[in-house]
CSV table of C-alpha atoms in Angstrom, one decimal:
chain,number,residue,atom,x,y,z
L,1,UNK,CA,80.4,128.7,107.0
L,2,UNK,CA,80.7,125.3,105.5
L,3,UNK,CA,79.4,123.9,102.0
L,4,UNK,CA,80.0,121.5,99.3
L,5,UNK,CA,80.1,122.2,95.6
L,6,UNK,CA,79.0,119.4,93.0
L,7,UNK,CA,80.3,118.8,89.8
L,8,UNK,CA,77.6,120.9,88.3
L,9,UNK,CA,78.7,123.8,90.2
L,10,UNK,CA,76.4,124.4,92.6
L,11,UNK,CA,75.8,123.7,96.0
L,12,UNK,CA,74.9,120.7,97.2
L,13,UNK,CA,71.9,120.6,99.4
L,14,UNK,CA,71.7,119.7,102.6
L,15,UNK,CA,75.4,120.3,102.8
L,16,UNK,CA,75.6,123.9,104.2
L,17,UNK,CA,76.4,124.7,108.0
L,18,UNK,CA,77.7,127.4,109.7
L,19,UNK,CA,78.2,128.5,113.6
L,20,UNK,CA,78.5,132.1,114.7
L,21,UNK,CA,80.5,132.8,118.0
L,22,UNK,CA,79.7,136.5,119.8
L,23,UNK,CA,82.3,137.4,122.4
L,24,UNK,CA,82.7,141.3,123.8
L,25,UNK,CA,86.2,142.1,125.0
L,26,UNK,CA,87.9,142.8,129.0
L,27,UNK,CA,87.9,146.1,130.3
L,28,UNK,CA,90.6,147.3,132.7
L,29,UNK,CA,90.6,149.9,135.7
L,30,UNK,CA,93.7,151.7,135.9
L,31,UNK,CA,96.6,151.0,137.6
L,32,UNK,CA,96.1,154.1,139.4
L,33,UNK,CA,92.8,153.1,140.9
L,34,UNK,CA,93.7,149.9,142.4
L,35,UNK,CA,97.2,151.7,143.7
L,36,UNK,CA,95.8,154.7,145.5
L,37,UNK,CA,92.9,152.1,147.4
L,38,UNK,CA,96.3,149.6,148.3
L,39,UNK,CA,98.7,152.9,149.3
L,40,UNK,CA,96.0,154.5,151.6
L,41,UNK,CA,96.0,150.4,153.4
L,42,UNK,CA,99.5,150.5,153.4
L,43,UNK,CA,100.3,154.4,154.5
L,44,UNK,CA,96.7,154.8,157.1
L,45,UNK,CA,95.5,151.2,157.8
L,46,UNK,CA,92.2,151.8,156.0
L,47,UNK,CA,91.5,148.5,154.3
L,48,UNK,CA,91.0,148.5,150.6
L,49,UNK,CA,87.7,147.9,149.6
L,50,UNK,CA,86.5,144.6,148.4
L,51,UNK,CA,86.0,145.0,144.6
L,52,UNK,CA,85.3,141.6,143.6
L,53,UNK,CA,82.3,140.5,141.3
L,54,UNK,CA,80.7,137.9,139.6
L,55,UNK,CA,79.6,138.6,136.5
L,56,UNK,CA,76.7,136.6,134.6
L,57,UNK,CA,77.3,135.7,130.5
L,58,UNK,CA,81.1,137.4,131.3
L,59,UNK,CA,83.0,138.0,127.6
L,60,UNK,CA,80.6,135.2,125.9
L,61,UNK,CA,76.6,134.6,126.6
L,62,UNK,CA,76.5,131.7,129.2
L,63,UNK,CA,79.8,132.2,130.8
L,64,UNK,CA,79.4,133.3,134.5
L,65,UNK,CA,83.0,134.8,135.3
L,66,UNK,CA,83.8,136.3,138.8
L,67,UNK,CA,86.5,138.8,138.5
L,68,UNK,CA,89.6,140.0,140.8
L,69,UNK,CA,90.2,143.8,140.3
L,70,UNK,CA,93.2,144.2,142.6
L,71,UNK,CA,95.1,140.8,140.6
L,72,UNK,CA,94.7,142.0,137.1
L,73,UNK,CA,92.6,145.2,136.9
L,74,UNK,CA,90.0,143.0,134.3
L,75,UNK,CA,86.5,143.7,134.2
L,76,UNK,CA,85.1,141.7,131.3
L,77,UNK,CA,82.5,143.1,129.3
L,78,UNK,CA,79.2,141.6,129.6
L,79,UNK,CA,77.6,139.8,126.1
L,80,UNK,CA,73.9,139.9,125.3
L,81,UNK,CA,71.6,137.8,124.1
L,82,UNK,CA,73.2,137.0,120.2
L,83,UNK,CA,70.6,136.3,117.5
L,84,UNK,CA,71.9,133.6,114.8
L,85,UNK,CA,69.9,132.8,111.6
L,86,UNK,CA,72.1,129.6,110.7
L,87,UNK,CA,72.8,128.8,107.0
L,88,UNK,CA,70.5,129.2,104.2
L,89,UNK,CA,70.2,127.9,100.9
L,90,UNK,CA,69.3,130.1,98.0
L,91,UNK,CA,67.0,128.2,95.7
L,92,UNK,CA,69.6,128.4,92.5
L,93,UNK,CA,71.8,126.8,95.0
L,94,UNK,CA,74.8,128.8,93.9
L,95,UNK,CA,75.3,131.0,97.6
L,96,UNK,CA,74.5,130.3,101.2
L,97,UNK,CA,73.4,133.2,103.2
L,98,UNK,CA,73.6,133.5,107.0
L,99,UNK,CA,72.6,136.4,109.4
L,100,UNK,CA,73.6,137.3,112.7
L,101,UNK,CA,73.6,139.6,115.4
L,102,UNK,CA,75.5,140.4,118.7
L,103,UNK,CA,77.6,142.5,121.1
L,104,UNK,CA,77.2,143.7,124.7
L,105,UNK,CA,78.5,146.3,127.1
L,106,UNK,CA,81.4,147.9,128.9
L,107,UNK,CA,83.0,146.0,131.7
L,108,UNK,CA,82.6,149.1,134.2
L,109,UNK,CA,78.9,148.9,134.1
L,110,UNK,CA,78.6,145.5,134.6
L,111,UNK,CA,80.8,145.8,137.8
L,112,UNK,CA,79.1,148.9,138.6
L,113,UNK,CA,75.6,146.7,138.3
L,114,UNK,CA,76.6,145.2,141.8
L,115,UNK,CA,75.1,147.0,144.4
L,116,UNK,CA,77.9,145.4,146.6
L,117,UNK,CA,80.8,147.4,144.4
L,118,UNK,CA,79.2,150.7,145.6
L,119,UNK,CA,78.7,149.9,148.9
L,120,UNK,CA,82.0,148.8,149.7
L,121,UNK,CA,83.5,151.3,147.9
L,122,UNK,CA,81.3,154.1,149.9
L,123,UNK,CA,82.1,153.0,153.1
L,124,UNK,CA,86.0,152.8,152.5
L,125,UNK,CA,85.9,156.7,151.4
L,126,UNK,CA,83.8,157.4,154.0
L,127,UNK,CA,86.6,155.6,156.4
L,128,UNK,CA,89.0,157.9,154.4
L,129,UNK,CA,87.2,161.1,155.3
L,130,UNK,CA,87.0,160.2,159.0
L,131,UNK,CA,90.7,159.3,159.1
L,132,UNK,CA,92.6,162.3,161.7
L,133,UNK,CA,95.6,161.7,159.4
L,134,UNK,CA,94.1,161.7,156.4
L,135,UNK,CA,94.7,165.2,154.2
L,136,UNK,CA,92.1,167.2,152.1
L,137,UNK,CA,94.2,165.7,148.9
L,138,UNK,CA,93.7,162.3,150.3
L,139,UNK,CA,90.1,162.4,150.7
L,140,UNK,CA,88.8,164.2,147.7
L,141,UNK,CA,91.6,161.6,145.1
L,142,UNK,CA,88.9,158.9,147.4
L,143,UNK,CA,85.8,160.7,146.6
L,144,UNK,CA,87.0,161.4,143.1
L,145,UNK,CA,87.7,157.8,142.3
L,146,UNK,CA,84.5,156.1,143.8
L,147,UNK,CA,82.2,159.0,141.7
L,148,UNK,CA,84.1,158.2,138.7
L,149,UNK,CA,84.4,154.6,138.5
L,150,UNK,CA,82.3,153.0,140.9
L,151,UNK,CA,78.9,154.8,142.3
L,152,UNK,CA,75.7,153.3,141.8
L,153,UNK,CA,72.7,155.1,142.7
L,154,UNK,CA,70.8,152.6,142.8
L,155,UNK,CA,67.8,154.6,141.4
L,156,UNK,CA,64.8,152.8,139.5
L,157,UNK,CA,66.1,154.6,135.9
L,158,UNK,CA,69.7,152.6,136.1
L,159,UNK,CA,72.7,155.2,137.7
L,160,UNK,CA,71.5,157.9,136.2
L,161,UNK,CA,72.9,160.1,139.4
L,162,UNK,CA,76.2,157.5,139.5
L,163,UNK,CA,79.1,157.2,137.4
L,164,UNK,CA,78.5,157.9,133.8
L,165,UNK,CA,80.2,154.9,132.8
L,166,UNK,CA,77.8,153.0,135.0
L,167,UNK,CA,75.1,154.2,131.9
L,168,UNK,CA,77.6,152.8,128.8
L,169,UNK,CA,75.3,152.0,125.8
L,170,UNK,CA,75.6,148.8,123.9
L,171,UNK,CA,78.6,147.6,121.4
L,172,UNK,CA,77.2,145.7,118.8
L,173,UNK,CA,77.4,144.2,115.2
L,174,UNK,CA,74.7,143.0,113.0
L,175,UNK,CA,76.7,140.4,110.0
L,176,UNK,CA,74.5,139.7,106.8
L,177,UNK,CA,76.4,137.7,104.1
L,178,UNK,CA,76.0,135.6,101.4
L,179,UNK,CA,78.7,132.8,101.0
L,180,UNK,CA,79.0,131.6,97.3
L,181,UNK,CA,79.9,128.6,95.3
L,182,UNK,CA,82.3,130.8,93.3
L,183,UNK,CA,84.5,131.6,96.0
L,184,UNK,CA,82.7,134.9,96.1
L,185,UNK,CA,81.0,136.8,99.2
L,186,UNK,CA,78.3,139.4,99.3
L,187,UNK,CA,76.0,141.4,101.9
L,188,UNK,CA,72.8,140.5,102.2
L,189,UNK,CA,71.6,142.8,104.4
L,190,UNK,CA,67.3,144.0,103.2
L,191,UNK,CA,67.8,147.3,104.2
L,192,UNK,CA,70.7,150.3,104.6
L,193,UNK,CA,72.2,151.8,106.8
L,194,UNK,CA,73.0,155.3,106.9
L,195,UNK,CA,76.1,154.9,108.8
L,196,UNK,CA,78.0,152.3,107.3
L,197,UNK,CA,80.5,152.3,104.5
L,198,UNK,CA,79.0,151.4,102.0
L,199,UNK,CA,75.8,151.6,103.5
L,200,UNK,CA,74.6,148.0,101.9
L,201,UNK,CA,77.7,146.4,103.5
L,202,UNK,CA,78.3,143.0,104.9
L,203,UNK,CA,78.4,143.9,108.7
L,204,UNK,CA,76.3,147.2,110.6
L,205,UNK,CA,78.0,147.8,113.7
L,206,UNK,CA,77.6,150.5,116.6
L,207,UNK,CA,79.4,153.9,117.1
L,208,UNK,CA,82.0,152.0,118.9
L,209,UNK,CA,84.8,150.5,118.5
L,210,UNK,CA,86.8,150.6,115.1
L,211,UNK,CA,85.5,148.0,112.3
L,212,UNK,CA,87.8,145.1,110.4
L,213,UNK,CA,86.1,142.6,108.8
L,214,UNK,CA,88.6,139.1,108.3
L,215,UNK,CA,87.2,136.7,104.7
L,216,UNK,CA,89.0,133.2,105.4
L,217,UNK,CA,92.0,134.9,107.4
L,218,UNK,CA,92.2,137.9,105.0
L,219,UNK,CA,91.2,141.4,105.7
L,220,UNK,CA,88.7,142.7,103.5
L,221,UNK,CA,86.0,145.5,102.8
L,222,UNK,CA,82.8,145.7,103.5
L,223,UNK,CA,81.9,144.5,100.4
L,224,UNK,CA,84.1,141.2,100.8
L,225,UNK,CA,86.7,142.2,98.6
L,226,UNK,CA,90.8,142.0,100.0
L,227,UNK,CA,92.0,145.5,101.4
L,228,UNK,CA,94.7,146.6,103.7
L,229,UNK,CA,93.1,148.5,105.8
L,230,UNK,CA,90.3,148.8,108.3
L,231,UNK,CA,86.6,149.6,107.2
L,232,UNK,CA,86.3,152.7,109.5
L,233,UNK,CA,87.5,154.1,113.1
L,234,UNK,CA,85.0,154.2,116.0
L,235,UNK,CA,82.8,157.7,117.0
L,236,UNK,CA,83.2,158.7,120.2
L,237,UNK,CA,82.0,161.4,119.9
L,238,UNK,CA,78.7,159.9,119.0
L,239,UNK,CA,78.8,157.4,120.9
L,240,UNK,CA,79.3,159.2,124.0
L,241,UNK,CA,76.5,161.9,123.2
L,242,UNK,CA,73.8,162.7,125.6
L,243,UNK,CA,70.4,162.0,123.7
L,244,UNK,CA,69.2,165.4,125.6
L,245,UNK,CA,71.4,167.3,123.5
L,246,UNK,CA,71.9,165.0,120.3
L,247,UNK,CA,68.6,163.7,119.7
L,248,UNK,CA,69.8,162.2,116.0
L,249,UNK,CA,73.3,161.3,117.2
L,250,UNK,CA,73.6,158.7,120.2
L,251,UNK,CA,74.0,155.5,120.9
L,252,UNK,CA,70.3,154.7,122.8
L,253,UNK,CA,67.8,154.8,119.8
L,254,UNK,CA,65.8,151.8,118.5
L,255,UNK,CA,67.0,148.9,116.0
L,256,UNK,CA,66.7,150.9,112.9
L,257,UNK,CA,69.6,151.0,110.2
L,258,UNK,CA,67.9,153.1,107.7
L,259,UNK,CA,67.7,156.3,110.0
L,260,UNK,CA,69.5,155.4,113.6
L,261,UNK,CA,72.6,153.5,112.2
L,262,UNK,CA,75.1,152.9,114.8
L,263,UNK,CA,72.7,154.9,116.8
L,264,UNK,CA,70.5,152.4,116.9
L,265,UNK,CA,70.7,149.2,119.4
L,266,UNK,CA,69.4,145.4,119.0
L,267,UNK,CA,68.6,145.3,122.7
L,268,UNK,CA,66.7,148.5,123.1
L,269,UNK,CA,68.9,149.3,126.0
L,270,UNK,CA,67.6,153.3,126.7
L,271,UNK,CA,69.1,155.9,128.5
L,272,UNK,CA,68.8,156.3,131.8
L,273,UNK,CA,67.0,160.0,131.7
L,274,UNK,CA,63.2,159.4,132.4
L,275,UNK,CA,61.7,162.5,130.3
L,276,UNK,CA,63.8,160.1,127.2
């Protein structure tokens, strides 16, 4: 957020820009993963599956990405479509407000979105399970590891018979803020959210992960003001809840701050249960 400030102390107009930049973070399979699928290779001759993906809007919208599992283990997380409302003018021309809104989802399901992933992995466990030398251990550590990480049903409600990571609701954080010719910032947001501490705070964010919020390179509140510490830890517990069962505390309800907070998602991504 950029702005000059006359000598009459308020902004000058037609000076105020701002850019907002939305990028989700890299997920990572476990070591163990990619090492049992290269030790079978190397101990039975049964080829590691081919795990490799591309990955559209990969970390940032726009950024197509193709990832290499067995290299580095990353599975970048896959960004949605941000919403940006770029820098406003108040009519006393004393603050500039901006609003913005993005996020995305887990890395797993967007690997586990490729039909391809499945398929390969399938066929290697299923090579495991016809092995002669291969053990009961063997085969069921196989079976375990392509249920947990990598099995896509393939059904018309998204994976909802496949890995439960497959299903991971959205991450996301919706910034209002105000930007003043003081030096000062406040939240703008019209509405509350339930969730959020305070609940008129500058940014509304989802169950997940933890919340800092960085003013010119210095941690502050949700209010703008300097702190040393973050604004709150994530819910997993919450955010990991089956709507069945926690109908007012999941991650898959509508857009709305005043009764879903962090439950709520900008993308209206639902759950994959069809009686939902």
């Amino acid at each position: 957020m950029t702005y000059v400030v006359g000598e009459d102390g308020k902004i000058v107009e037609g000076s105020e820009g701002s850019d907002y930049r939305s990028r989700v973070g890299n997920a990572h399979l476990p070591y163990f993963v990619t090492q049992i699928m290269k030790t079978i290779e190397a101990d039975y001759g049964i080829p590691a599956p081919d795990i490799d993906y591309t990955t559209q809007d990969a970390l940032e919208y726009g950024n197509v990405h193709t990832s290499h599992p067995y290299d580095d283990g990353d599975t970048p997380g896959q960004a949605y479509f941000p919403h940006f409302r770029a820098a406003h003018l108040d009519d006393a021309k004393h603050c500039v407000d901006f609003r913005a809104v993005g996020g995305g989802v887990h890395g797993y399901r967007a690997m586990i979105g490729h039909q391809s992933v499945n398929d390969n992995v399938k066929a290697w466990v299923d090579k495991v399970n016809a092995h002669l030398e291969t053990n009961h251990a063997v085969r069921r550590f196989a079976g375990d590891v392509y249920s947990m990480f990598f099995k896509n049903t393939g059904s018309w409600n998204n994976n909802m018979g496949g890995s439960m990571i497959g299903n991971a609701p959205p991450i996301w954080q919706d910034i209002a803020a105000a930007f003043c010719a003081d030096g000062s910032v406040k939240p703008t947001h019209l509405e509350k959210d339930k969730d959020a501490n305070p609940s008129n705070g500058i940014v509304f964010q989802s169950y997940m992960p933890d919340l800092y919020l960085y003013v010119d390179d210095h941690l502050t509140d949700n209010l703008g003001h300097r702190s040393g510490k973050r604004i709150s830890g994530g819910d997993w517990r919450n955010f990991s809840n089956f709507p069945a069962t926690a109908p007012n505390g999941n991650a898959y309800g509508s857009c709305d701050a005043y009764h879903r907070g962090s439950g709520g998602n900008p993308w209206a991504v639902d759950a994959p249960v069809p009686f939902l």
